[in-house]
JSON list of C-alpha atoms in Angstrom, two decimals:
[
{"chain": "X", "resi": 1403, "resn": "GLU", "atom": "CA", "xyz": [19.35, -47.18, 105.54]},
{"chain": "X", "resi": 1404, "resn": "THR", "atom": "CA", "xyz": [17.57, -48.76, 102.74]},
{"chain": "X", "resi": 1405, "resn": "GLY", "atom": "CA", "xyz": [17.62, -51.89, 100.91]},
{"chain": "X", "resi": 1406, "resn": "VAL", "atom": "CA", "xyz": [19.77, -54.93, 101.74]},
{"chain": "X", "resi": 1407, "resn": "THR", "atom": "CA", "xyz": [22.73, -53.61, 103.75]},
{"chain": "X", "resi": 1408, "resn": "GLN", "atom": "CA", "xyz": [26.05, -55.84, 105.14]},
{"chain": "X", "resi": 1409, "resn": "THR", "atom": "CA", "xyz": [28.34, -55.54, 106.85]},
{"chain": "X", "resi": 1410, "resn": "PRO", "atom": "CA", "xyz": [31.86, -55.80, 107.60]},
{"chain": "X", "resi": 1411, "resn": "ARG", "atom": "CA", "xyz": [32.07, -55.00, 103.68]},
{"chain": "X", "resi": 1412, "resn": "HIS", "atom": "CA", "xyz": [36.00, -56.49, 104.06]},
{"chain": "X", "resi": 1413, "resn": "LEU", "atom": "CA", "xyz": [36.68, -58.85, 106.70]},
{"chain": "X", "resi": 1414, "resn": "VAL", "atom": "CA", "xyz": [39.73, -60.36, 106.79]},
{"chain": "X", "resi": 1415, "resn": "MET", "atom": "CA", "xyz": [41.11, -63.82, 109.05]},
{"chain": "X", "resi": 1416, "resn": "GLY", "atom": "CA", "xyz": [43.11, -66.57, 109.70]},
{"chain": "X", "resi": 1417, "resn": "MET", "atom": "CA", "xyz": [42.30, -70.20, 109.52]},
{"chain": "X", "resi": 1418, "resn": "THR", "atom": "CA", "xyz": [41.74, -70.02, 113.45]},
{"chain": "X", "resi": 1419, "resn": "ASN", "atom": "CA", "xyz": [39.76, -67.33, 113.51]},
{"chain": "X", "resi": 1420, "resn": "LYS", "atom": "CA", "xyz": [35.69, -66.76, 114.63]},
{"chain": "X", "resi": 1421, "resn": "LYS", "atom": "CA", "xyz": [33.69, -63.95, 112.61]},
{"chain": "X", "resi": 1422, "resn": "SER", "atom": "CA", "xyz": [30.44, -63.20, 111.56]},
{"chain": "X", "resi": 1423, "resn": "LEU", "atom": "CA", "xyz": [29.00, -61.35, 109.26]},
{"chain": "X", "resi": 1424, "resn": "LYS", "atom": "CA", "xyz": [25.84, -59.50, 109.05]},
{"chain": "X", "resi": 1425, "resn": "CYS", "atom": "CA", "xyz": [22.95, -58.83, 106.46]},
{"chain": "X", "resi": 1426, "resn": "GLU", "atom": "CA", "xyz": [20.10, -57.22, 107.08]},
{"chain": "X", "resi": 1427, "resn": "GLN", "atom": "CA", "xyz": [16.69, -55.83, 104.88]},
{"chain": "X", "resi": 1428, "resn": "HIS", "atom": "CA", "xyz": [14.58, -53.05, 105.42]},
{"chain": "X", "resi": 1429, "resn": "LEU", "atom": "CA", "xyz": [12.16, -54.43, 102.95]},
{"chain": "X", "resi": 1430, "resn": "GLY", "atom": "CA", "xyz": [9.48, -56.31, 104.42]},
{"chain": "X", "resi": 1431, "resn": "HIS", "atom": "CA", "xyz": [10.67, -59.68, 102.88]},
{"chain": "X", "resi": 1432, "resn": "ASN", "atom": "CA", "xyz": [9.93, -62.87, 104.44]},
{"chain": "X", "resi": 1433, "resn": "ALA", "atom": "CA", "xyz": [12.98, -64.88, 102.74]},
{"chain": "X", "resi": 1434, "resn": "MET", "atom": "CA", "xyz": [17.04, -64.44, 102.84]},
{"chain": "X", "resi": 1435, "resn": "TYR", "atom": "CA", "xyz": [19.81, -65.71, 100.87]},
{"chain": "X", "resi": 1436, "resn": "TRP", "atom": "CA", "xyz": [23.56, -66.57, 101.27]},
{"chain": "X", "resi": 1437, "resn": "TYR", "atom": "CA", "xyz": [25.76, -66.97, 97.92]},
{"chain": "X", "resi": 1438, "resn": "LYS", "atom": "CA", "xyz": [29.57, -67.58, 97.88]},
{"chain": "X", "resi": 1439, "resn": "GLN", "atom": "CA", "xyz": [31.33, -65.22, 94.42]},
{"chain": "X", "resi": 1440, "resn": "SER", "atom": "CA", "xyz": [34.46, -66.59, 93.67]},
{"chain": "X", "resi": 1441, "resn": "ALA", "atom": "CA", "xyz": [36.31, -65.67, 90.62]},
{"chain": "X", "resi": 1442, "resn": "LYS", "atom": "CA", "xyz": [35.42, -67.36, 87.68]},
{"chain": "X", "resi": 1443, "resn": "LYS", "atom": "CA", "xyz": [32.67, -69.59, 89.22]},
{"chain": "X", "resi": 1444, "resn": "PRO", "atom": "CA", "xyz": [29.10, -69.45, 89.13]},
{"chain": "X", "resi": 1445, "resn": "LEU", "atom": "CA", "xyz": [27.71, -67.29, 91.93]},
{"chain": "X", "resi": 1446, "resn": "GLU", "atom": "CA", "xyz": [26.70, -70.80, 94.61]},
{"chain": "X", "resi": 1447, "resn": "LEU", "atom": "CA", "xyz": [23.63, -70.94, 96.65]},
{"chain": "X", "resi": 1448, "resn": "MET", "atom": "CA", "xyz": [24.19, -71.50, 100.98]},
{"chain": "X", "resi": 1449, "resn": "PHE", "atom": "CA", "xyz": [21.41, -70.63, 102.72]},
{"chain": "X", "resi": 1450, "resn": "VAL", "atom": "CA", "xyz": [17.55, -69.93, 102.13]},
{"chain": "X", "resi": 1451, "resn": "TYR", "atom": "CA", "xyz": [15.93, -68.80, 105.13]},
{"chain": "X", "resi": 1452, "resn": "SER", "atom": "CA", "xyz": [11.49, -68.38, 104.87]},
{"chain": "X", "resi": 1453, "resn": "LEU", "atom": "CA", "xyz": [9.99, -67.33, 107.66]},
{"chain": "X", "resi": 1454, "resn": "GLU", "atom": "CA", "xyz": [13.10, -67.52, 110.18]},
{"chain": "X", "resi": 1455, "resn": "GLU", "atom": "CA", "xyz": [12.88, -71.17, 109.32]},
{"chain": "X", "resi": 1456, "resn": "ARG", "atom": "CA", "xyz": [16.11, -72.62, 107.12]},
{"chain": "X", "resi": 1457, "resn": "VAL", "atom": "CA", "xyz": [14.85, -74.15, 103.47]},
{"chain": "X", "resi": 1458, "resn": "GLU", "atom": "CA", "xyz": [17.65, -74.43, 101.46]},
{"chain": "X", "resi": 1459, "resn": "ASN", "atom": "CA", "xyz": [21.15, -75.90, 102.49]},
{"chain": "X", "resi": 1460, "resn": "ASN", "atom": "CA", "xyz": [23.75, -76.38, 99.93]},
{"chain": "X", "resi": 1461, "resn": "SER", "atom": "CA", "xyz": [25.86, -78.69, 100.99]},
{"chain": "X", "resi": 1462, "resn": "VAL", "atom": "CA", "xyz": [27.74, -76.69, 102.70]},
{"chain": "X", "resi": 1463, "resn": "PRO", "atom": "CA", "xyz": [31.01, -77.30, 104.95]},
{"chain": "X", "resi": 1464, "resn": "SER", "atom": "CA", "xyz": [29.73, -77.25, 108.88]},
{"chain": "X", "resi": 1465, "resn": "ARG", "atom": "CA", "xyz": [32.15, -74.60, 109.50]},
{"chain": "X", "resi": 1466, "resn": "PHE", "atom": "CA", "xyz": [29.74, -71.89, 107.75]},
{"chain": "X", "resi": 1467, "resn": "SER", "atom": "CA", "xyz": [26.69, -71.63, 109.91]},
{"chain": "X", "resi": 1468, "resn": "PRO", "atom": "CA", "xyz": [23.90, -69.10, 109.67]},
{"chain": "X", "resi": 1469, "resn": "GLU", "atom": "CA", "xyz": [21.45, -68.03, 111.85]},
{"chain": "X", "resi": 1470, "resn": "CYS", "atom": "CA", "xyz": [18.59, -66.12, 110.95]},
{"chain": "X", "resi": 1471, "resn": "PRO", "atom": "CA", "xyz": [17.14, -64.79, 114.52]},
{"chain": "X", "resi": 1472, "resn": "ASN", "atom": "CA", "xyz": [13.92, -63.14, 113.13]},
{"chain": "X", "resi": 1473, "resn": "SER", "atom": "CA", "xyz": [12.75, -61.82, 108.91]},
{"chain": "X", "resi": 1474, "resn": "SER", "atom": "CA", "xyz": [14.76, -59.04, 109.21]},
{"chain": "X", "resi": 1475, "resn": "HIS", "atom": "CA", "xyz": [18.10, -60.33, 109.27]},
{"chain": "X", "resi": 1476, "resn": "LEU", "atom": "CA", "xyz": [20.64, -62.99, 108.70]},
{"chain": "X", "resi": 1477, "resn": "PHE", "atom": "CA", "xyz": [24.46, -63.57, 110.09]},
{"chain": "X", "resi": 1478, "resn": "LEU", "atom": "CA", "xyz": [26.45, -65.62, 108.89]},
{"chain": "X", "resi": 1479, "resn": "HIS", "atom": "CA", "xyz": [28.98, -67.51, 111.18]},
{"chain": "X", "resi": 1480, "resn": "LEU", "atom": "CA", "xyz": [32.53, -67.93, 110.51]},
{"chain": "X", "resi": 1481, "resn": "HIS", "atom": "CA", "xyz": [34.67, -70.52, 112.18]},
{"chain": "X", "resi": 1482, "resn": "THR", "atom": "CA", "xyz": [38.56, -72.50, 111.19]},
{"chain": "X", "resi": 1483, "resn": "LEU", "atom": "CA", "xyz": [38.13, -71.18, 107.81]},
{"chain": "X", "resi": 1484, "resn": "GLN", "atom": "CA", "xyz": [40.56, -72.77, 105.29]},
{"chain": "X", "resi": 1485, "resn": "PRO", "atom": "CA", "xyz": [42.21, -70.52, 101.92]},
{"chain": "X", "resi": 1486, "resn": "GLU", "atom": "CA", "xyz": [39.73, -71.18, 99.87]},
{"chain": "X", "resi": 1487, "resn": "ASP", "atom": "CA", "xyz": [36.94, -69.86, 101.28]},
{"chain": "X", "resi": 1488, "resn": "SER", "atom": "CA", "xyz": [37.81, -66.28, 100.43]},
{"chain": "X", "resi": 1489, "resn": "ALA", "atom": "CA", "xyz": [35.28, -65.02, 97.94]},
{"chain": "X", "resi": 1490, "resn": "LEU", "atom": "CA", "xyz": [32.69, -62.15, 97.93]},
{"chain": "X", "resi": 1491, "resn": "TYR", "atom": "CA", "xyz": [29.65, -63.68, 100.23]},
{"chain": "X", "resi": 1492, "resn": "LEU", "atom": "CA", "xyz": [26.75, -61.55, 99.00]},
{"chain": "X", "resi": 1493, "resn": "CYS", "atom": "CA", "xyz": [22.78, -62.43, 100.79]},
{"chain": "X", "resi": 1494, "resn": "ALA", "atom": "CA", "xyz": [19.90, -61.14, 99.67]},
{"chain": "X", "resi": 1495, "resn": "SER", "atom": "CA", "xyz": [16.16, -60.79, 100.15]},
{"chain": "X", "resi": 1496, "resn": "SER", "atom": "CA", "xyz": [13.11, -61.42, 99.08]},
{"chain": "X", "resi": 1497, "resn": "GLN", "atom": "CA", "xyz": [9.01, -60.76, 99.48]},
{"chain": "X", "resi": 1498, "resn": "GLU", "atom": "CA", "xyz": [9.12, -64.25, 99.41]},
{"chain": "X", "resi": 1499, "resn": "TRP", "atom": "CA", "xyz": [10.25, -67.84, 99.05]},
{"chain": "X", "resi": 1500, "resn": "GLY", "atom": "CA", "xyz": [9.47, -68.80, 95.33]},
{"chain": "X", "resi": 1501, "resn": "ARG", "atom": "CA", "xyz": [10.88, -69.21, 91.74]},
{"chain": "X", "resi": 1502, "resn": "ALA", "atom": "CA", "xyz": [9.09, -65.52, 90.44]},
{"chain": "X", "resi": 1503, "resn": "HIS", "atom": "CA", "xyz": [9.80, -63.14, 93.21]},
{"chain": "X", "resi": 1504, "resn": "THR", "atom": "CA", "xyz": [12.86, -61.02, 92.20]},
{"chain": "X", "resi": 1505, "resn": "GLN", "atom": "CA", "xyz": [15.98, -61.26, 94.83]},
{"chain": "X", "resi": 1506, "resn": "TYR", "atom": "CA", "xyz": [17.60, -57.84, 96.17]},
{"chain": "X", "resi": 1507, "resn": "PHE", "atom": "CA", "xyz": [21.70, -57.87, 97.18]},
{"chain": "X", "resi": 1508, "resn": "GLY", "atom": "CA", "xyz": [23.82, -56.21, 99.01]},
{"chain": "X", "resi": 1509, "resn": "PRO", "atom": "CA", "xyz": [26.97, -55.09, 98.25]},
{"chain": "X", "resi": 1510, "resn": "GLY", "atom": "CA", "xyz": [29.23, -58.14, 99.98]},
{"chain": "X", "resi": 1511, "resn": "THR", "atom": "CA", "xyz": [31.54, -58.60, 102.15]},
{"chain": "X", "resi": 1512, "resn": "ARG", "atom": "CA", "xyz": [35.17, -58.81, 100.88]},
{"chain": "X", "resi": 1513, "resn": "LEU", "atom": "CA", "xyz": [36.17, -62.14, 102.37]},
{"chain": "X", "resi": 1514, "resn": "THR", "atom": "CA", "xyz": [39.89, -62.99, 102.36]},
{"chain": "X", "resi": 1515, "resn": "VAL", "atom": "CA", "xyz": [40.90, -66.14, 104.11]},
{"chain": "X", "resi": 1516, "resn": "LEU", "atom": "CA", "xyz": [44.79, -66.12, 105.21]},
{"chain": "L", "resi": 638, "resn": "ALA", "atom": "CA", "xyz": [18.01, -79.92, 86.34]},
{"chain": "L", "resi": 639, "resn": "GLN", "atom": "CA", "xyz": [17.37, -76.28, 84.77]},
{"chain": "L", "resi": 640, "resn": "SER", "atom": "CA", "xyz": [21.45, -74.40, 83.32]},
{"chain": "L", "resi": 641, "resn": "VAL", "atom": "CA", "xyz": [22.26, -71.70, 82.12]},
{"chain": "L", "resi": 642, "resn": "THR", "atom": "CA", "xyz": [25.15, -70.95, 79.82]},
{"chain": "L", "resi": 643, "resn": "GLN", "atom": "CA", "xyz": [26.70, -67.11, 79.01]},
{"chain": "L", "resi": 644, "resn": "LEU", "atom": "CA", "xyz": [28.39, -66.80, 75.68]},
{"chain": "L", "resi": 645, "resn": "GLY", "atom": "CA", "xyz": [31.47, -65.18, 76.39]},
{"chain": "L", "resi": 646, "resn": "SER", "atom": "CA", "xyz": [32.90, -64.77, 79.89]},
{"chain": "L", "resi": 647, "resn": "HIS", "atom": "CA", "xyz": [34.11, -60.81, 78.90]},
{"chain": "L", "resi": 648, "resn": "VAL", "atom": "CA", "xyz": [32.71, -58.62, 75.87]},
{"chain": "L", "resi": 649, "resn": "SER", "atom": "CA", "xyz": [34.13, -55.38, 74.69]},
{"chain": "L", "resi": 650, "resn": "VAL", "atom": "CA", "xyz": [31.96, -52.75, 72.40]},
{"chain": "L", "resi": 651, "resn": "SER", "atom": "CA", "xyz": [32.12, -49.00, 70.92]},
{"chain": "L", "resi": 652, "resn": "GLU", "atom": "CA", "xyz": [30.36, -46.03, 72.93]},
{"chain": "L", "resi": 653, "resn": "GLY", "atom": "CA", "xyz": [27.25, -46.24, 71.04]},
{"chain": "L", "resi": 654, "resn": "ALA", "atom": "CA", "xyz": [27.49, -50.17, 69.75]},
{"chain": "L", "resi": 655, "resn": "LEU", "atom": "CA", "xyz": [24.99, -52.52, 69.76]},
{"chain": "L", "resi": 656, "resn": "VAL", "atom": "CA", "xyz": [24.82, -54.27, 72.96]},
{"chain": "L", "resi": 657, "resn": "LEU", "atom": "CA", "xyz": [24.29, -58.56, 72.49]},
{"chain": "L", "resi": 658, "resn": "LEU", "atom": "CA", "xyz": [24.34, -60.71, 75.96]},
{"chain": "L", "resi": 659, "resn": "ARG", "atom": "CA", "xyz": [24.54, -64.09, 75.13]},
{"chain": "L", "resi": 660, "resn": "CYS", "atom": "CA", "xyz": [22.16, -66.45, 77.17]},
{"chain": "L", "resi": 661, "resn": "ASN", "atom": "CA", "xyz": [20.95, -69.94, 76.85]},
{"chain": "L", "resi": 662, "resn": "TYR", "atom": "CA", "xyz": [19.10, -72.13, 79.48]},
{"chain": "L", "resi": 663, "resn": "SER", "atom": "CA", "xyz": [17.77, -75.89, 79.52]},
{"chain": "L", "resi": 664, "resn": "SER", "atom": "CA", "xyz": [14.57, -76.76, 80.54]},
{"chain": "L", "resi": 665, "resn": "SER", "atom": "CA", "xyz": [11.66, -78.67, 79.47]},
{"chain": "L", "resi": 666, "resn": "VAL", "atom": "CA", "xyz": [9.50, -75.70, 79.63]},
{"chain": "L", "resi": 667, "resn": "PRO", "atom": "CA", "xyz": [9.62, -72.70, 80.43]},
{"chain": "L", "resi": 668, "resn": "PRO", "atom": "CA", "xyz": [10.79, -70.95, 83.52]},
{"chain": "L", "resi": 669, "resn": "TYR", "atom": "CA", "xyz": [11.46, -67.84, 84.78]},
{"chain": "L", "resi": 670, "resn": "LEU", "atom": "CA", "xyz": [14.54, -65.97, 83.47]},
{"chain": "L", "resi": 671, "resn": "PHE", "atom": "CA", "xyz": [16.43, -63.13, 85.47]},
{"chain": "L", "resi": 672, "resn": "TRP", "atom": "CA", "xyz": [19.45, -60.68, 83.71]},
{"chain": "L", "resi": 673, "resn": "TYR", "atom": "CA", "xyz": [21.32, -59.30, 86.55]},
{"chain": "L", "resi": 674, "resn": "VAL", "atom": "CA", "xyz": [24.24, -56.09, 86.75]},
{"chain": "L", "resi": 675, "resn": "GLN", "atom": "CA", "xyz": [26.59, -55.97, 88.64]},
{"chain": "L", "resi": 676, "resn": "TYR", "atom": "CA", "xyz": [29.12, -53.30, 89.46]},
{"chain": "L", "resi": 677, "resn": "PRO", "atom": "CA", "xyz": [32.35, -53.21, 90.59]},
{"chain": "L", "resi": 678, "resn": "ASN", "atom": "CA", "xyz": [32.57, -53.36, 94.44]},
{"chain": "L", "resi": 679, "resn": "GLN", "atom": "CA", "xyz": [28.76, -53.81, 94.79]},
{"chain": "L", "resi": 680, "resn": "GLY", "atom": "CA", "xyz": [26.03, -56.52, 94.42]},
{"chain": "L", "resi": 681, "resn": "LEU", "atom": "CA", "xyz": [23.90, -57.81, 91.52]},
{"chain": "L", "resi": 682, "resn": "GLN", "atom": "CA", "xyz": [21.69, -55.30, 90.45]},
{"chain": "L", "resi": 683, "resn": "LEU", "atom": "CA", "xyz": [18.03, -56.74, 88.96]},
{"chain": "L", "resi": 684, "resn": "LEU", "atom": "CA", "xyz": [18.08, -55.35, 85.09]},
{"chain": "L", "resi": 685, "resn": "LEU", "atom": "CA", "xyz": [14.81, -57.27, 84.41]},
{"chain": "L", "resi": 686, "resn": "LYS", "atom": "CA", "xyz": [12.59, -60.98, 84.73]},
{"chain": "L", "resi": 687, "resn": "TYR", "atom": "CA", "xyz": [11.15, -62.57, 82.48]},
{"chain": "L", "resi": 688, "resn": "THR", "atom": "CA", "xyz": [7.41, -64.57, 84.08]},
{"chain": "L", "resi": 689, "resn": "SER", "atom": "CA", "xyz": [6.27, -66.28, 80.62]},
{"chain": "L", "resi": 690, "resn": "ALA", "atom": "CA", "xyz": [3.82, -62.96, 79.64]},
{"chain": "L", "resi": 691, "resn": "ALA", "atom": "CA", "xyz": [4.80, -61.38, 76.98]},
{"chain": "L", "resi": 692, "resn": "THR", "atom": "CA", "xyz": [8.49, -62.19, 74.77]},
{"chain": "L", "resi": 693, "resn": "LEU", "atom": "CA", "xyz": [9.68, -58.89, 74.14]},
{"chain": "L", "resi": 694, "resn": "VAL", "atom": "CA", "xyz": [11.14, -57.60, 78.54]},
{"chain": "L", "resi": 695, "resn": "LYS", "atom": "CA", "xyz": [11.87, -54.26, 78.89]},
{"chain": "L", "resi": 696, "resn": "GLY", "atom": "CA", "xyz": [14.40, -53.35, 81.88]},
{"chain": "L", "resi": 697, "resn": "ILE", "atom": "CA", "xyz": [15.91, -50.74, 83.45]},
{"chain": "L", "resi": 698, "resn": "ASN", "atom": "CA", "xyz": [18.83, -48.55, 81.61]},
{"chain": "L", "resi": 699, "resn": "GLY", "atom": "CA", "xyz": [17.49, -49.21, 78.65]},
{"chain": "L", "resi": 700, "resn": "PHE", "atom": "CA", "xyz": [18.29, -52.85, 78.26]},
{"chain": "L", "resi": 701, "resn": "GLU", "atom": "CA", "xyz": [15.67, -55.05, 77.03]},
{"chain": "L", "resi": 702, "resn": "ALA", "atom": "CA", "xyz": [15.20, -59.05, 76.60]},
{"chain": "L", "resi": 703, "resn": "GLU", "atom": "CA", "xyz": [13.90, -61.96, 74.33]},
{"chain": "L", "resi": 704, "resn": "PHE", "atom": "CA", "xyz": [12.65, -65.00, 75.21]},
{"chain": "L", "resi": 705, "resn": "LYS", "atom": "CA", "xyz": [12.62, -67.11, 72.64]},
{"chain": "L", "resi": 706, "resn": "LYS", "atom": "CA", "xyz": [11.35, -71.26, 73.52]},
{"chain": "L", "resi": 707, "resn": "SER", "atom": "CA", "xyz": [12.22, -72.61, 70.51]},
{"chain": "L", "resi": 708, "resn": "GLU", "atom": "CA", "xyz": [15.91, -71.81, 70.52]},
{"chain": "L", "resi": 709, "resn": "THR", "atom": "CA", "xyz": [15.80, -71.72, 74.01]},
{"chain": "L", "resi": 710, "resn": "SER", "atom": "CA", "xyz": [17.24, -68.76, 74.79]},
{"chain": "L", "resi": 711, "resn": "PHE", "atom": "CA", "xyz": [16.94, -65.26, 76.55]},
{"chain": "L", "resi": 712, "resn": "HIS", "atom": "CA", "xyz": [19.46, -62.69, 75.07]},
{"chain": "L", "resi": 713, "resn": "LEU", "atom": "CA", "xyz": [20.25, -59.02, 76.72]},
{"chain": "L", "resi": 714, "resn": "THR", "atom": "CA", "xyz": [20.54, -56.34, 74.04]},
{"chain": "L", "resi": 715, "resn": "LYS", "atom": "CA", "xyz": [20.52, -52.64, 74.16]},
{"chain": "L", "resi": 716, "resn": "PRO", "atom": "CA", "xyz": [20.89, -50.55, 71.36]},
{"chain": "L", "resi": 717, "resn": "SER", "atom": "CA", "xyz": [23.53, -48.05, 71.98]},
{"chain": "L", "resi": 718, "resn": "ALA", "atom": "CA", "xyz": [25.83, -48.43, 75.07]},
{"chain": "L", "resi": 719, "resn": "HIS", "atom": "CA", "xyz": [27.55, -46.37, 77.45]},
{"chain": "L", "resi": 720, "resn": "MET", "atom": "CA", "xyz": [30.23, -46.12, 79.56]},
{"chain": "L", "resi": 721, "resn": "SER", "atom": "CA", "xyz": [28.43, -46.12, 82.15]},
{"chain": "L", "resi": 722, "resn": "ASP", "atom": "CA", "xyz": [27.16, -49.81, 80.64]},
{"chain": "L", "resi": 723, "resn": "ALA", "atom": "CA", "xyz": [30.74, -51.35, 81.69]},
{"chain": "L", "resi": 724, "resn": "ALA", "atom": "CA", "xyz": [29.74, -53.64, 84.01]},
{"chain": "L", "resi": 725, "resn": "GLU", "atom": "CA", "xyz": [29.41, -58.00, 84.84]},
{"chain": "L", "resi": 726, "resn": "TYR", "atom": "CA", "xyz": [26.20, -59.26, 83.28]},
{"chain": "L", "resi": 727, "resn": "PHE", "atom": "CA", "xyz": [24.34, -61.59, 85.27]},
{"chain": "L", "resi": 728, "resn": "CYS", "atom": "CA", "xyz": [21.36, -64.65, 83.30]},
{"chain": "L", "resi": 729, "resn": "ALA", "atom": "CA", "xyz": [19.37, -66.24, 85.64]},
{"chain": "L", "resi": 730, "resn": "VAL", "atom": "CA", "xyz": [16.74, -68.96, 85.86]},
{"chain": "L", "resi": 731, "resn": "SER", "atom": "CA", "xyz": [14.35, -70.73, 88.37]},
{"chain": "L", "resi": 732, "resn": "GLY", "atom": "CA", "xyz": [11.87, -73.43, 87.83]},
{"chain": "L", "resi": 733, "resn": "PRO", "atom": "CA", "xyz": [10.17, -75.30, 85.97]},
{"chain": "L", "resi": 734, "resn": "ASN", "atom": "CA", "xyz": [8.30, -76.34, 88.61]},
{"chain": "L", "resi": 735, "resn": "SER", "atom": "CA", "xyz": [5.83, -74.94, 91.10]},
{"chain": "L", "resi": 736, "resn": "GLY", "atom": "CA", "xyz": [7.38, -75.66, 93.75]},
{"chain": "L", "resi": 737, "resn": "ASN", "atom": "CA", "xyz": [10.03, -73.01, 95.06]},
{"chain": "L", "resi": 738, "resn": "THR", "atom": "CA", "xyz": [13.22, -73.67, 92.48]},
{"chain": "L", "resi": 739, "resn": "PRO", "atom": "CA", "xyz": [16.83, -72.05, 93.97]},
{"chain": "L", "resi": 740, "resn": "LEU", "atom": "CA", "xyz": [17.56, -69.68, 91.46]},
{"chain": "L", "resi": 741, "resn": "VAL", "atom": "CA", "xyz": [20.66, -71.12, 89.44]},
{"chain": "L", "resi": 742, "resn": "PHE", "atom": "CA", "xyz": [23.01, -67.82, 87.88]},
{"chain": "L", "resi": 743, "resn": "GLY", "atom": "CA", "xyz": [25.48, -68.30, 84.34]},
{"chain": "L", "resi": 744, "resn": "LYS", "atom": "CA", "xyz": [28.84, -67.71, 84.93]},
{"chain": "L", "resi": 745, "resn": "GLY", "atom": "CA", "xyz": [28.09, -63.92, 83.96]},
{"chain": "L", "resi": 746, "resn": "THR", "atom": "CA", "xyz": [30.15, -61.51, 81.31]},
{"chain": "L", "resi": 747, "resn": "ARG", "atom": "CA", "xyz": [32.10, -58.68, 81.50]},
{"chain": "L", "resi": 748, "resn": "LEU", "atom": "CA", "xyz": [31.07, -55.83, 79.26]},
{"chain": "L", "resi": 749, "resn": "SER", "atom": "CA", "xyz": [33.54, -53.17, 78.75]},
{"chain": "L", "resi": 750, "resn": "VAL", "atom": "CA", "xyz": [32.88, -49.94, 76.94]},
{"chain": "L", "resi": 751, "resn": "ILE", "atom": "CA", "xyz": [35.72, -48.70, 74.81]},
{"chain": "L", "resi": 752, "resn": "ALA", "atom": "CA", "xyz": [35.44, -44.28, 73.86]}
]
């Protein structure tokens, strides 16, 4: 595998379920990101990890819980979601956490909350 | 805080015609600017980025963008559209502070190419 991979690609879950999204980067990067992409809205940055430490948390509801066990893996744990949480969730990575560093994106997980 | 405005949520051009996608940013000092492309069912791919070197930036697939400080613009162009250019295009800004500031994305412009 190369670049940034995400699994699963599609997920349907009920409001009471618990599920996790997985992201893996094969680029040797030190920073990883979670974004939410909803229709008609700009990409929303959710979380940023730099060297496995969370450095940004943009007022995301606690029903979203990130985990970064090492610099190559990033998880987003989901529980008791709402229908408005249905969206494309994108993971990205960059060499370092900093404004000039290019972010490389995975293909995303399409989440539907029933 | 910086922001990005992409004029036109949908642009349609004929194959072989000029592509012009508009992006304006708000910032008191030159920021870092990016254009990303998203094909259906895929993530975002970097087309090009401006980091205060040359004002005319060349990217992949024949695209280029010109940074104009006086107009606070970073419009994306391609001389001749190809069917494979049909996708969603996002402009993003980072900065202007020296610290670590996140990317702010525009709402995107969907490009359609008509045969």
